[in-house]
GROMACS .gro file of C-alpha atoms in nm:
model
  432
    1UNK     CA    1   0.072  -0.795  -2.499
    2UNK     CA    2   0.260  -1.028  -2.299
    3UNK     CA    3   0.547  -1.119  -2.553
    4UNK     CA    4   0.907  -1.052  -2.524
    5UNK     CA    5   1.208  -1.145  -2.291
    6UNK     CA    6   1.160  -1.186  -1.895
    7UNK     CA    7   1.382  -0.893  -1.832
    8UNK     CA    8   1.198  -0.718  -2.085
    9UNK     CA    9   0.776  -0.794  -1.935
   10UNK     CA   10   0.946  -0.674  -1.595
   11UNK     CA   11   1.065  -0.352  -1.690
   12UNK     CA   12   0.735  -0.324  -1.845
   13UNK     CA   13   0.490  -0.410  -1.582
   14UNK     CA   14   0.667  -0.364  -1.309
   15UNK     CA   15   0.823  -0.066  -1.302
   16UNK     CA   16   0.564   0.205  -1.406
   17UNK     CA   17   0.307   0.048  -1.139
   18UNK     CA   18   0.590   0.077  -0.880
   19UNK     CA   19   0.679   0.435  -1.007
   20UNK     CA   20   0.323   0.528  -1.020
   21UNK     CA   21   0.291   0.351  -0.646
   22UNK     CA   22   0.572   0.580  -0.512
   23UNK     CA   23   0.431   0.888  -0.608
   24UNK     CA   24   0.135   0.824  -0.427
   25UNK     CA   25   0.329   0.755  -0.146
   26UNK     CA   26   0.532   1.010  -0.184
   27UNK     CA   27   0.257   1.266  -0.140
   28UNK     CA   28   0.188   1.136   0.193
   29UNK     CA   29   0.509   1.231   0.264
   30UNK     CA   30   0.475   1.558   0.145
   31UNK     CA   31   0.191   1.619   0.383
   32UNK     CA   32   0.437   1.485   0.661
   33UNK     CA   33   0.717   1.798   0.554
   34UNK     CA   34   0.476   2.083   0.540
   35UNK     CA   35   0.300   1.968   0.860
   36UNK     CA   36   0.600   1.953   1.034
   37UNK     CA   37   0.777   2.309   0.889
   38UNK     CA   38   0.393   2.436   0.888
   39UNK     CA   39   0.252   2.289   1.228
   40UNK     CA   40   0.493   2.128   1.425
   41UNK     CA   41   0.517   1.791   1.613
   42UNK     CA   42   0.149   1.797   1.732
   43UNK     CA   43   0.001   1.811   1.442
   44UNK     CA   44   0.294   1.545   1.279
   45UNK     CA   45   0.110   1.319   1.544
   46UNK     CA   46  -0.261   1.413   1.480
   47UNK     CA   47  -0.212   1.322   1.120
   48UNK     CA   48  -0.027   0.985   1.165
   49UNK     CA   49  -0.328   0.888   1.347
   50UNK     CA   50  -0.498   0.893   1.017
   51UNK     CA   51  -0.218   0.696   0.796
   52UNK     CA   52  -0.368   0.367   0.914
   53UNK     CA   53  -0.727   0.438   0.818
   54UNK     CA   54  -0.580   0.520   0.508
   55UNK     CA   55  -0.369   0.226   0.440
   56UNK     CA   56  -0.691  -0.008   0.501
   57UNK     CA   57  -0.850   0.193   0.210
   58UNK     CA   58  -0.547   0.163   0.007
   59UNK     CA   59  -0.604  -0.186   0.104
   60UNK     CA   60  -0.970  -0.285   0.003
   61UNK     CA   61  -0.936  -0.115  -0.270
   62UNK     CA   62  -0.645  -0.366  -0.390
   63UNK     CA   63  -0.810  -0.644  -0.254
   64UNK     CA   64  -1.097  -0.570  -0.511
   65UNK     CA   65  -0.851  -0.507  -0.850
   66UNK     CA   66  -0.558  -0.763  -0.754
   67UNK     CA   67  -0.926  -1.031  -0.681
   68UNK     CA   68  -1.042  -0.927  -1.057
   69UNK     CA   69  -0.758  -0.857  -1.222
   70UNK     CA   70  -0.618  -1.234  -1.146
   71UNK     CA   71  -0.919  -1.358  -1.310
   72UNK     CA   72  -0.915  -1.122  -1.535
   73UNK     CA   73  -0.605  -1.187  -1.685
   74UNK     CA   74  -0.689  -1.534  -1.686
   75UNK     CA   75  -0.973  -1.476  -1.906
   76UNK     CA   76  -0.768  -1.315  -2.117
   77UNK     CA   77  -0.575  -1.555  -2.215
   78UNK     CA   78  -0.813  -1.786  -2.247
   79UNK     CA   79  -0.933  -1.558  -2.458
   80UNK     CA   80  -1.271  -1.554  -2.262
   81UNK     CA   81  -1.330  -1.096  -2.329
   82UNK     CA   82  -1.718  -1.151  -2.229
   83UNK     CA   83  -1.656  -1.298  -1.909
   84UNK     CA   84  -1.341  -1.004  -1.869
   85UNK     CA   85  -1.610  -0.720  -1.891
   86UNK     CA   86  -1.857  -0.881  -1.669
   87UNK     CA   87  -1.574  -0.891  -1.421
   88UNK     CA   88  -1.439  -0.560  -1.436
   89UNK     CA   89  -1.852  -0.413  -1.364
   90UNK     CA   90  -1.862  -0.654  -1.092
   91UNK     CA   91  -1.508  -0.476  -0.940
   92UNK     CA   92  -1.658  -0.130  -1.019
   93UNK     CA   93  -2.010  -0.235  -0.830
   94UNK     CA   94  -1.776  -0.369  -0.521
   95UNK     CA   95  -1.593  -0.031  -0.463
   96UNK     CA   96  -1.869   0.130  -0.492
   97UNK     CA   97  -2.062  -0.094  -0.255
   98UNK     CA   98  -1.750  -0.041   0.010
   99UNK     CA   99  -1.690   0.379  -0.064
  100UNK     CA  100  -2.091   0.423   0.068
  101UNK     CA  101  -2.070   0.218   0.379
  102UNK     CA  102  -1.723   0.335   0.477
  103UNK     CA  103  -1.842   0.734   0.397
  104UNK     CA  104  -2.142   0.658   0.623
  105UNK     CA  105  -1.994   0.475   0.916
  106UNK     CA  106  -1.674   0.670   0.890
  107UNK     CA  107  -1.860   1.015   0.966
  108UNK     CA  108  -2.112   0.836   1.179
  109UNK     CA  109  -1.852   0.697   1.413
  110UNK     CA  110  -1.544   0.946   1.336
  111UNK     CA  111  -1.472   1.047   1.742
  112UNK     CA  112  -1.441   0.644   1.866
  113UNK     CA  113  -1.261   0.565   1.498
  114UNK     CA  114  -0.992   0.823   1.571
  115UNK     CA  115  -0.924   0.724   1.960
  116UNK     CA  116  -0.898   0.388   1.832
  117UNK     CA  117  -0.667   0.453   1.532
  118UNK     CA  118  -0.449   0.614   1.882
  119UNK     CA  119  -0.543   0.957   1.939
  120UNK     CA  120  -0.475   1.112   2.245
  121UNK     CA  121  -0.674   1.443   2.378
  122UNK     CA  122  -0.375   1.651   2.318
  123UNK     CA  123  -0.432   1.593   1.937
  124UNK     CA  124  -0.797   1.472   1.918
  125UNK     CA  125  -0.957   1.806   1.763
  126UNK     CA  126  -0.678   1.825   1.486
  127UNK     CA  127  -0.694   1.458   1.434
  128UNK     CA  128  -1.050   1.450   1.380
  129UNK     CA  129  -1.006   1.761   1.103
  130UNK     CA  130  -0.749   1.500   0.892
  131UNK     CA  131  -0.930   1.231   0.963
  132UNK     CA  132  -1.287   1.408   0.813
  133UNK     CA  133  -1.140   1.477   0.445
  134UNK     CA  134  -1.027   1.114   0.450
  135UNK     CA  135  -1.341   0.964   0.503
  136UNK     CA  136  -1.555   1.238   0.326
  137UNK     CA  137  -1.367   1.142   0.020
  138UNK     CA  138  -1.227   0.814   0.062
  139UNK     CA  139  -1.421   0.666  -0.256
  140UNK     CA  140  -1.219   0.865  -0.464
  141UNK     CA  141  -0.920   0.711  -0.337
  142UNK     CA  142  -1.090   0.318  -0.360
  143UNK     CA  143  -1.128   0.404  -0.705
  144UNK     CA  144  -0.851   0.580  -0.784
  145UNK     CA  145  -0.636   0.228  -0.700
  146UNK     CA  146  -0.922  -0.036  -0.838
  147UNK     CA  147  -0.924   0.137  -1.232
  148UNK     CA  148  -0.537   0.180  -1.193
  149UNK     CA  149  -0.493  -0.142  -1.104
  150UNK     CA  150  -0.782  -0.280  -1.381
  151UNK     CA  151  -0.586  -0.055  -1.638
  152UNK     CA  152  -0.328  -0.216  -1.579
  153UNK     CA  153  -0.465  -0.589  -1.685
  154UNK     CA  154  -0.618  -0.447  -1.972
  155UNK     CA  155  -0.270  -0.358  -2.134
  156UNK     CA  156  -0.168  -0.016  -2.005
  157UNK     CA  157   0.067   0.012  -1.752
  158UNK     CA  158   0.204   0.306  -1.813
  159UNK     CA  159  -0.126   0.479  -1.843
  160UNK     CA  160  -0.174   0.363  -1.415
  161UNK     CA  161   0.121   0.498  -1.382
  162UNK     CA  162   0.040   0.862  -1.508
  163UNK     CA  163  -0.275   0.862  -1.323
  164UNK     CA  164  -0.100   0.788  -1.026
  165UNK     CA  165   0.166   1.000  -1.068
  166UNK     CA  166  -0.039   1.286  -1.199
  167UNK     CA  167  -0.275   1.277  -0.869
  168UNK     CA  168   0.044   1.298  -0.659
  169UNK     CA  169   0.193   1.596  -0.802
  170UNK     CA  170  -0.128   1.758  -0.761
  171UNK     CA  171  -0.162   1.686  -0.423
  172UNK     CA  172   0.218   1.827  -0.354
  173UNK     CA  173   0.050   2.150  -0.561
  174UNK     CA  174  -0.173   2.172  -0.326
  175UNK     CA  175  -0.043   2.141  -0.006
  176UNK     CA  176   0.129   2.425  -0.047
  177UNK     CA  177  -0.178   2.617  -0.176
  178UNK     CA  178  -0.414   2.527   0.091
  179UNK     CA  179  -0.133   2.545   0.379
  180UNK     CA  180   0.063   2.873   0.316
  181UNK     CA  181  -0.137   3.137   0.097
  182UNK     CA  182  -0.474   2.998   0.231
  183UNK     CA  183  -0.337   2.949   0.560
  184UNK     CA  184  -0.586   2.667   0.587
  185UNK     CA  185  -0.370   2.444   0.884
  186UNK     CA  186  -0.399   2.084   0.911
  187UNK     CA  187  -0.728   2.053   0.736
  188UNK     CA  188  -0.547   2.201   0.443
  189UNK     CA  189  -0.323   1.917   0.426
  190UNK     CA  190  -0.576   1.672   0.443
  191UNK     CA  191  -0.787   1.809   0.188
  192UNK     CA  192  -0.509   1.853  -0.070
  193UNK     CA  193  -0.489   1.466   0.023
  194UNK     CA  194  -0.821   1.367  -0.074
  195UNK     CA  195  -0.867   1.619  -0.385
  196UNK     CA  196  -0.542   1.386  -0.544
  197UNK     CA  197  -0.695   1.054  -0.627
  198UNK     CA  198  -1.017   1.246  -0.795
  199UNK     CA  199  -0.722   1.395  -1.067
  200UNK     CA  200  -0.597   1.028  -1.123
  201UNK     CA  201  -0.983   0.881  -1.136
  202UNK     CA  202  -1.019   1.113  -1.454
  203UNK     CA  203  -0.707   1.054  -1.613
  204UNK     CA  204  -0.820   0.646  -1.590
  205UNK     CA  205  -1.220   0.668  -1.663
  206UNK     CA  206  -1.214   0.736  -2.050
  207UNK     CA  207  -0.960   0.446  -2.110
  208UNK     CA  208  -1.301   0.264  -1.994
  209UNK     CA  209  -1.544   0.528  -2.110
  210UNK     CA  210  -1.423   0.470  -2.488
  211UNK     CA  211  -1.346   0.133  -2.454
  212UNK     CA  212  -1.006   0.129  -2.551
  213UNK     CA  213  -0.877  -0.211  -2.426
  214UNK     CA  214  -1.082  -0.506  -2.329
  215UNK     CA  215  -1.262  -0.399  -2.034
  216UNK     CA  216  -1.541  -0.111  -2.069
  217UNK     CA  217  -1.851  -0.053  -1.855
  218UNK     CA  218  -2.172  -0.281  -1.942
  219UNK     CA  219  -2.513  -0.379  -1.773
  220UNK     CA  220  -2.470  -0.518  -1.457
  221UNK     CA  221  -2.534  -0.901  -1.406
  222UNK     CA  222  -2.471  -0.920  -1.006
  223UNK     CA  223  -2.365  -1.254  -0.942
  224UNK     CA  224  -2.269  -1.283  -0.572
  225UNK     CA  225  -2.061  -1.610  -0.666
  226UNK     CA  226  -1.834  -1.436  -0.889
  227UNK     CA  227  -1.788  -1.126  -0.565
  228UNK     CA  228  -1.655  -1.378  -0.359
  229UNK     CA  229  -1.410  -1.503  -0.591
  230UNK     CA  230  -1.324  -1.174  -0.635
  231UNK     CA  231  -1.228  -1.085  -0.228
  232UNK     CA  232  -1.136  -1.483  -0.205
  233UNK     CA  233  -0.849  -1.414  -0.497
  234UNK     CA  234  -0.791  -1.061  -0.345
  235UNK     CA  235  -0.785  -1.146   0.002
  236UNK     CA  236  -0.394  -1.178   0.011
  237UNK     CA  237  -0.343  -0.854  -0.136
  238UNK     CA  238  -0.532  -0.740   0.097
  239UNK     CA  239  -0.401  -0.807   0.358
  240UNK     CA  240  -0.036  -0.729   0.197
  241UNK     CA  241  -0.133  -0.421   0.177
  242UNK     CA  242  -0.323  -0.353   0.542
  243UNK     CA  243  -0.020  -0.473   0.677
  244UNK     CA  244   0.079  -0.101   0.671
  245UNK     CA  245  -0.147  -0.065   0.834
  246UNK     CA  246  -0.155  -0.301   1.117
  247UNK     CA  247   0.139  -0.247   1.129
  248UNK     CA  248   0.107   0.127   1.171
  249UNK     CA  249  -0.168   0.089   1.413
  250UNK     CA  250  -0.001  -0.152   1.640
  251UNK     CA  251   0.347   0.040   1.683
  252UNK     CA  252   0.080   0.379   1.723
  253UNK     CA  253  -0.051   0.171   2.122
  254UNK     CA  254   0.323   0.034   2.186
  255UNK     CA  255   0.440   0.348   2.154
  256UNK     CA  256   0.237   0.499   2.372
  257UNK     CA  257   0.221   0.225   2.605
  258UNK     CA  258   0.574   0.213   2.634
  259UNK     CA  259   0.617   0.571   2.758
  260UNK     CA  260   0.769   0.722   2.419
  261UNK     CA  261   0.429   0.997   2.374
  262UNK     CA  262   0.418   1.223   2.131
  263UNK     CA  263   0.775   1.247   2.033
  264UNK     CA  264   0.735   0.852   1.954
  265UNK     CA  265   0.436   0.937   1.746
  266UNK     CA  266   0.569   1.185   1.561
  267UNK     CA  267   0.923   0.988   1.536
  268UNK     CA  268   0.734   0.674   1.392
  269UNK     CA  269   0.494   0.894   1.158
  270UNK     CA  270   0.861   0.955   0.978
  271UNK     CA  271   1.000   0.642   1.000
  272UNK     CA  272   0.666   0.499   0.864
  273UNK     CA  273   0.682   0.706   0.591
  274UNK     CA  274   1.072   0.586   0.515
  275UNK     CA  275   0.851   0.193   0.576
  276UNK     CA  276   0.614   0.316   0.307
  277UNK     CA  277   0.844   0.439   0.019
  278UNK     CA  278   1.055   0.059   0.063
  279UNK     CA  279   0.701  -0.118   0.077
  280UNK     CA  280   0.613   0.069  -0.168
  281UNK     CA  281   0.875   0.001  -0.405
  282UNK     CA  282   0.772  -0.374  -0.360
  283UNK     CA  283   0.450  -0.358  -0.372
  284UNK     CA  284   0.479  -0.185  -0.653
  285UNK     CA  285   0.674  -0.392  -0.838
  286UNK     CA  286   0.459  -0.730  -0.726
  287UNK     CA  287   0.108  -0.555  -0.861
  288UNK     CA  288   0.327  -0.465  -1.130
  289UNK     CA  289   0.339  -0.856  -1.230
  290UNK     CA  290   0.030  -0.999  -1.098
  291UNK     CA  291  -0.084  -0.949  -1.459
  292UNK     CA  292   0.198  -1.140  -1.643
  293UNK     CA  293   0.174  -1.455  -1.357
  294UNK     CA  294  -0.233  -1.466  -1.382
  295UNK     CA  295  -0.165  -1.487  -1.796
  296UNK     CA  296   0.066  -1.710  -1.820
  297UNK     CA  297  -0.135  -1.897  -1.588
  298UNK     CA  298  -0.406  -1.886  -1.839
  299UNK     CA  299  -0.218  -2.004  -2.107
  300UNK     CA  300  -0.015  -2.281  -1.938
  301UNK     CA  301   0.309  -2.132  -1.976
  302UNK     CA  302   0.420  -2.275  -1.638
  303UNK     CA  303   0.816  -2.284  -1.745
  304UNK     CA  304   0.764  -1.876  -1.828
  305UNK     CA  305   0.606  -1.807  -1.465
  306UNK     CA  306   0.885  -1.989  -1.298
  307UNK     CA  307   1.165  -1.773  -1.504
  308UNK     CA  308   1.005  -1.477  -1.408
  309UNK     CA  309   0.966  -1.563  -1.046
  310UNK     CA  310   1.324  -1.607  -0.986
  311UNK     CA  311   1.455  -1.332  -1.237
  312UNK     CA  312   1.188  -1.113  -0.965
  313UNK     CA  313   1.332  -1.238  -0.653
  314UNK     CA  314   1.670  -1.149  -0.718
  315UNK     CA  315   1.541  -0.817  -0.801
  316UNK     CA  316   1.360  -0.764  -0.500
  317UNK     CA  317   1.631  -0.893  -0.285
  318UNK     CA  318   1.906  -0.628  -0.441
  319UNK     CA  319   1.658  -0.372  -0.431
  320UNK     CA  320   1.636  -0.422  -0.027
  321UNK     CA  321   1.970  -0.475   0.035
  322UNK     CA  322   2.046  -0.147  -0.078
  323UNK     CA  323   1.770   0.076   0.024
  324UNK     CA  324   1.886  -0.029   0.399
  325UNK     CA  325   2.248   0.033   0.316
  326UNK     CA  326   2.117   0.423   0.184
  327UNK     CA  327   1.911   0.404   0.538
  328UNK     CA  328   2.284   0.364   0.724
  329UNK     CA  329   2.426   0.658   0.540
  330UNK     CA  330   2.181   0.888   0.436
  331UNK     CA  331   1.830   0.862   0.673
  332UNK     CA  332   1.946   1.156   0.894
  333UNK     CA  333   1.913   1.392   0.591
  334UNK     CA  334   1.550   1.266   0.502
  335UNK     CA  335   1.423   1.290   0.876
  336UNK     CA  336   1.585   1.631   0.874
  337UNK     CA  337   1.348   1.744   0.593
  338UNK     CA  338   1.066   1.693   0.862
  339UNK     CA  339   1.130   1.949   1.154
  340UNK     CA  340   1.483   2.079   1.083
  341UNK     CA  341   1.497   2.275   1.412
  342UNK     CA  342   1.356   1.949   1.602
  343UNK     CA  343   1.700   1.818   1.688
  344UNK     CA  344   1.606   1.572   1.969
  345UNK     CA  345   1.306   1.473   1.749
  346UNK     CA  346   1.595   1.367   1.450
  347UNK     CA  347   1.838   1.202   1.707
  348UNK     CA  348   1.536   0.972   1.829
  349UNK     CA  349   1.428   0.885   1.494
  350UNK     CA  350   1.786   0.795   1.336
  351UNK     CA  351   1.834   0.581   1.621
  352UNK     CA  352   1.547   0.395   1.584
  353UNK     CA  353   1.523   0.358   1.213
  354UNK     CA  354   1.841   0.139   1.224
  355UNK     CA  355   1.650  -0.141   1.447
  356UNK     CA  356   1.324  -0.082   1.241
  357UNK     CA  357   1.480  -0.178   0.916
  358UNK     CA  358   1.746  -0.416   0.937
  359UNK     CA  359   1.593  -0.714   0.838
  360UNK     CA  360   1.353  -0.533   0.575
  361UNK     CA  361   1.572  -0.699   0.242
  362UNK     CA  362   1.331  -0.989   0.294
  363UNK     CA  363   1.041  -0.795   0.279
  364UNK     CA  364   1.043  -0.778  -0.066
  365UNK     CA  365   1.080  -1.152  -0.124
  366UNK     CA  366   0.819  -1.207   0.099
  367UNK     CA  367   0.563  -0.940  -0.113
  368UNK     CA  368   0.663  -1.094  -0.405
  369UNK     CA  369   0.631  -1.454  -0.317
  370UNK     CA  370   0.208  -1.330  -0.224
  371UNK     CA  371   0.165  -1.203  -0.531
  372UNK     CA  372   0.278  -1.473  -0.737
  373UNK     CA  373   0.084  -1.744  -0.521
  374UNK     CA  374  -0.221  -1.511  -0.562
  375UNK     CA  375  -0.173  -1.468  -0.926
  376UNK     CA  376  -0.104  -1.817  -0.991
  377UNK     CA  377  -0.460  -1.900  -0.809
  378UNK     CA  378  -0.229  -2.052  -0.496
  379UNK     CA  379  -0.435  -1.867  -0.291
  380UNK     CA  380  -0.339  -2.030   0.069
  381UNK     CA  381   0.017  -2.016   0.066
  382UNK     CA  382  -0.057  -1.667  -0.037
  383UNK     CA  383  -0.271  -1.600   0.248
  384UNK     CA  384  -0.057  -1.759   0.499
  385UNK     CA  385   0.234  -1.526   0.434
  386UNK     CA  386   0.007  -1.251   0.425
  387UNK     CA  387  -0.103  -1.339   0.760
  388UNK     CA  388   0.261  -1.448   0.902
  389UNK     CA  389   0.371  -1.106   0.815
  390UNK     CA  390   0.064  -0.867   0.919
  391UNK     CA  391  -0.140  -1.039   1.186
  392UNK     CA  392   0.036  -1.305   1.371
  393UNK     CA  393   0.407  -1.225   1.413
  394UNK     CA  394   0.427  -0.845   1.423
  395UNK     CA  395   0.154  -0.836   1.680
  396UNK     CA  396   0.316  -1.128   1.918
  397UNK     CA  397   0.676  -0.981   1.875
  398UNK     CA  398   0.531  -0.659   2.001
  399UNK     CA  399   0.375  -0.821   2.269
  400UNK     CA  400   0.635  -1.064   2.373
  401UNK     CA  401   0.984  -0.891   2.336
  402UNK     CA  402   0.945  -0.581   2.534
  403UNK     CA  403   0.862  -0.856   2.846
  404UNK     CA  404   1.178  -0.987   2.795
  405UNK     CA  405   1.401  -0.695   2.668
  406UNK     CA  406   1.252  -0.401   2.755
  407UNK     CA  407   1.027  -0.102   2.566
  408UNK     CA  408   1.361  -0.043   2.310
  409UNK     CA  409   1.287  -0.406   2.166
  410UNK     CA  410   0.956  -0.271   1.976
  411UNK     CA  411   1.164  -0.130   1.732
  412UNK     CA  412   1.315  -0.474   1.608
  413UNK     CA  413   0.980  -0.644   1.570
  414UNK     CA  414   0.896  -0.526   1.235
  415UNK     CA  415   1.218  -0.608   1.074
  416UNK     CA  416   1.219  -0.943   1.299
  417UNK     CA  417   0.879  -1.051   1.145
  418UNK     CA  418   0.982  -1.035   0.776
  419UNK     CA  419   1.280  -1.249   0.875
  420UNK     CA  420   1.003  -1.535   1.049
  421UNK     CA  421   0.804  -1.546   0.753
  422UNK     CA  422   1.068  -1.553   0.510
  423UNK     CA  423   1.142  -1.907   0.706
  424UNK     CA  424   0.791  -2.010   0.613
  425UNK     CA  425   0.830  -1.892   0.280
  426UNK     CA  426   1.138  -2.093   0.227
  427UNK     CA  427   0.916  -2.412   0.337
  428UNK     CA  428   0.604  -2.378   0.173
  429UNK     CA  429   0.824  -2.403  -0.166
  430UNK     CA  430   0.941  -2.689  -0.080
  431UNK     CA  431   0.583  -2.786  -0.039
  432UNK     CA  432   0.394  -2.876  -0.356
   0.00000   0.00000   0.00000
């Protein structure tokens, strides 16, 4: 399963959970176009209030399968299959655990979640109508992401990938369905959205169902010990991935405390979805090889982890180089896509995508270098770039730079971030 070249296990793992990634990003985006041809920039705004509500989601969910599927893996190759099933119920039990209580609270408390996820009462009503379908059916989406990811460590990869893939297409089906011959508005949108991840949670179940890897469904034995080694393992992941949407969430207040309004919501809605599709990539690629680091970490083939590592990282660092250098050319034609007729709305976001990004060719080092101290069980170097990258320096940066440089400095903290914990990066190797 894990035989073959280093070039070779990369191509395999990597890139169909990064393809399969992307096109569940990409029908994000696709909600973003026919919004703003459909709707216009009001309702561009009401639904990026929703994108990081959704990110955190995306984000639990990966904390739960990249937390099993290191140890899973592991088990693997210590050839330890019992111990593999019992892990992969205790996963399924955890989503399902965290898909009640966020259903619950989420429709319980939906009016304060959405003014603080940064609506403003121009957009409140049609946030709340995105925002509904998202919670209403957010356990769909948790497990949509834990069995692709769990898939995945049981030998599949390209099998995530379809599910993935297939659930985005259908959403991109259905956006148009629900939003021009239905006529259904914004909530159309959102519930083409949340139908997408139920099409890729039937595509995964009967690789489970018929137990055609490893992993299969058995009697519970709930042992809390082995749920917190499952969020204590998964904790970097997740917050690798809720760095969207911190992220997200953070820019949403700066942007309106700076003065830029609804035009600055609806600009960074774009330019966040250009952030997600290079994240993406990444991430993509990292979850791709959590399963090949947490093997041959199983099987003490510590001179095969290291080759891949750096064969990754020059990967990664190519891969951002250019996708900035396609952002310089080419970024006015993708925001156009948006609101064609919007031309002050295009000018404001191709001037402020160049700041966002410029420093985002580290990102993907910096994703990478998580998942591989997560996989390898390093679990507080992993968390500490997490952290350094999510919590602590995009938040200060935002704080601190428009003091000295004025509101137009937000737009550099992002890209300024990656670049600080790429420094720690570079030390904690050094570190043993």
């Amino acid at each position: 399963m894990y035989e073959g070249k280093t070039h070779s296990l990369f191509v395999k793992y990597a890139i169909p959970q990064m393809i399969g990634l992307l096109f569940n990003s990409i029908y994000l985006i696709v909600d973003g176009i026919f919004i703003g041809n459909r709707l216009g920039r009001d309702a561009m705004a009401a639904a990026a209030v929703s994108v990081p509500f959704i990110e955190i989601l995306i984000a639990l969910s990966m904390a739960v399968a990249s937390g099993a599927g290191v140890i899973i893996s592991s088990q693997i190759g210590r050839k330890e299959n019992d111990k593999a099933v019992q892990t992969f119920n205790t996963a399924i039990l955890c989503s399902a655990g965290i898909g009640i209580v966020v259903v619950a609270l989420g429709n319980v408390f939906i009016h304060p979640l959405a003014e603080l996820l940064g609506s403003t009462p121009r957009i409140h009503d049609e946030a709340i109508e995105y925002l509904w379908y998202i919670v209403t059916f957010s356990p769909f989406l948790l497990f949509s992401f834990l069995l692709g990811g769990l898939v995945r460590n049981d030998g599949r990869p390209k099998l995530a990938m379809f599910a993935l893939a297939f659930g985005s297409v259908s959403n991109m089906l259905l956006d148009y369905v629900f939003m021009y011959p239905l006529n259904m508005g914004i909530a159309g949108a959102a519930l083409a959205t949340a139908l997408g991840p139920i099409f890729s949670v039937l595509i995964l179940l009967p690789h489970f169902l018929m137990k055609k890897g490893q992993l299969h469904f058995a009697k519970w034995k709930i042992r809390f010990c082995n749920i917190r080694r499952i969020f204590t393992l998964g904790f970097p992941s997740f917050i690798m991935e809720f760095s969207i949407g911190i992220v997200t969430f953070v820019y949403n207040f700066a942007i309106i405390r700076h003065g830029y309004g609804e035009i600055g919501l609806a600009s960074y809605l774009v330019i966040g979805y250009l952030m997600l599709i290079i994240l993406t990539i990444f991430l993509g690629m990292a979850e791709g090889l959590q399963p090949v680091f947490s093997y041959f970490t199983g099987t003490g083939e510590t001179d095969r982890n290291r080759d891949m590592r750096r064969f990754a990282a020059k990967v990664f660092l190519g891969v951002g180089i250019l996708c900035y250098l396609l952002i310089v050319l080419f970024s006015r034609n993708f925001f156009t896509i948006f609101n064609p007729g919007d031309l002050e709305l295009i000018d404001f976001m191709q001037s402020k995508s160049l700041y966002y990004f410029c420093g985002f060719f580290l990102a993907g080092y910096n994703v990478l270098m998580i998942s591989y101290w997560q996989s390898t069980q390093r679990t507080r170097k992993a968390l500490v770039v997490s952290l350094s990258r999510s919590i602590i320096w995009p938040p200060v940066l935002i704080l601190l730079l428009p003091l000295l440089f004025g509101g137009e400095a937000i737009w550099l903290c992002h890209s300024l971030s990656e670049c600080l914990t790429a420094c720690i990066v570079f030390v904690l190797l050094r570190i043993a």
